[in-house]
């Protein structure tokens, strides 16, 4: 059978399309972005009329997906791991409401923090919400599990979390597709009319149902084709390998001849019988998990009675992603000496693109800040976070989406005046607006610079929810019109920009300055698309 | 049949097209392949790499173990050295000699070349020049590089040609021919200078 060459993220997208999905909801975030982009560019998805527009943030995305599930259709919501923090309010409660149409929550974790602020493990969230969790170990499973996730969700009437990590997300392999594409569900309201009404009396009932369902979820894990027990002769050690950990294990036994019993886990809750068997039969147990030592910690227990090795005792590194050589060492293999990186190799960190509008903003900002003393610029998440590195060294914080404005507010409340926030257009509509409202309500003396490049640039130039709306939003939130400035960040305007910064830093209320110039990369891409479509129309004519 | 290869370069140089051609070559010929790449912040001149694995047996890990790569193919000389810990004993470093300088502490050209020439197995090729002068398109340098690595890749050479044909088919005959010419030019250099 002809296979398609797909990234892990693309495999999930195609699996969901082929699995009868009616809509995907998402906010971009590495390494999850391409799931939604794939669906946006899929001809098949377009023909099937599958919803795929970006949402303003992960919480609105998850709520919309829950709404689609309420209406009986299959919905997927995708985000990076820290996005789940934003959506957590809906996420936790969706476990209580349950699902009607299948609901798949895909969260991409980023161990080793290739492009993230932390390496939290979403399986912990899955356990927190008491939801079934899927963790594919390869691209084929990622494809298969999208449909399986919808089915599981509908069978147990609960959203299902699919957790992937960077390496699977951004690695390509051949994937065999189902022979048939599933038909989308019909519109069908939940039979229980109050299922989604989480008033305390109803929520209590629903929670009891969730608790009583745990046994069923566990039974499903025991029976799952994705969880396996392979026996072997050498019982001095047993191995529990989760998700990608299984691949790194088998990489060390390329002929499939692992001498120890192995439990492979790709579906949670943890399959208890398999775990009992392996811990009962084997002298000690090595746990291979990509991310936190979730299973390891449970097995070892607080009193560390069980002989369990893994990340907690240092057999594997406590942080960062797993690697085949790290696992090889844990299995007792001698790792070949390899060459070292020669000293002359210099670091090549990412840098703002030549001509990027953020550069003009930082150049002006640095000069004006110098007049007041440094340490007062709170920034946010986006390309402009690179302003923390030389040559700019312009910003003093980057914590979570929207925190620039609220941290500036807190610092101003403490007496650091002026305090300045630097935030991007999309980050502002993602999570900055409510913080700005706080500042407006208290007339906190802060200056908010919304560095507007009309795109979600860091993740590849997706459509920004803020486009064309920033001034109206700020005015609507109560920022005074005379303290909202839009300006063009180009070298020629350097002095003019500085003047406006200076003036607004002096103002004892909320000011918003919007330097607006489209992202260089976005512009190049847009021009290409325009040229291509012009060529098409010309060819037709 | 098994080749593990690290493809290296700087964000924006287009190393992923090399991986795409190889990937399609592998898949169309029923080989197993896995290719892990860096995404995310790559658009802004940082170092990027892709792990490419091709085999006639199933492949488990998306990552190549340290000391496991048969080839380091780099479209930029300093980047070739960054991945030396992945090189197998006896493996080849095939690298472009034209530097991409976007940092202030980029090493001196002479030292860089000396370090590369001190490696046991290397091919140092000016792919930019060959692409411009011999192939007639500066943009084809990526496939000059793939050609230069091809003698060490355990996949029939025709497969690579097919791969290029496939990924550039949409862009027309001329682009296909140009890149295949680049592939041959790189291969020839490598065979004469290994
Ligand atoms: S991608 Fe756009 S916003 Fe990001 S650094 Fe480049 S030009 Fe600036």
XYZ file of C-alpha atoms and ligand atoms in Angstrom, chain A residues 352-353 356 358 383 453 457 519-521, chain B residues 43-44, ligand 1:
20
model
C 15.495 39.197 14.723
C 15.350 39.251 10.914
C 12.233 43.570 11.439
C 10.810 45.203 16.463
C 9.743 37.217 18.162
C 3.379 43.280 12.810
C 5.186 35.703 13.402
C 6.489 41.259 9.622
C 9.174 40.973 6.935
C 8.743 37.209 6.605
C 13.309 31.408 10.409
C 15.736 33.759 12.053
S 9.665 36.695 11.657
Fe 8.815 38.748 11.426
S 8.519 39.505 13.494
Fe 9.844 37.715 13.628
S 11.913 38.548 13.624
Fe 11.392 38.089 11.504
S 10.529 39.992 10.697
Fe 10.543 40.162 12.912
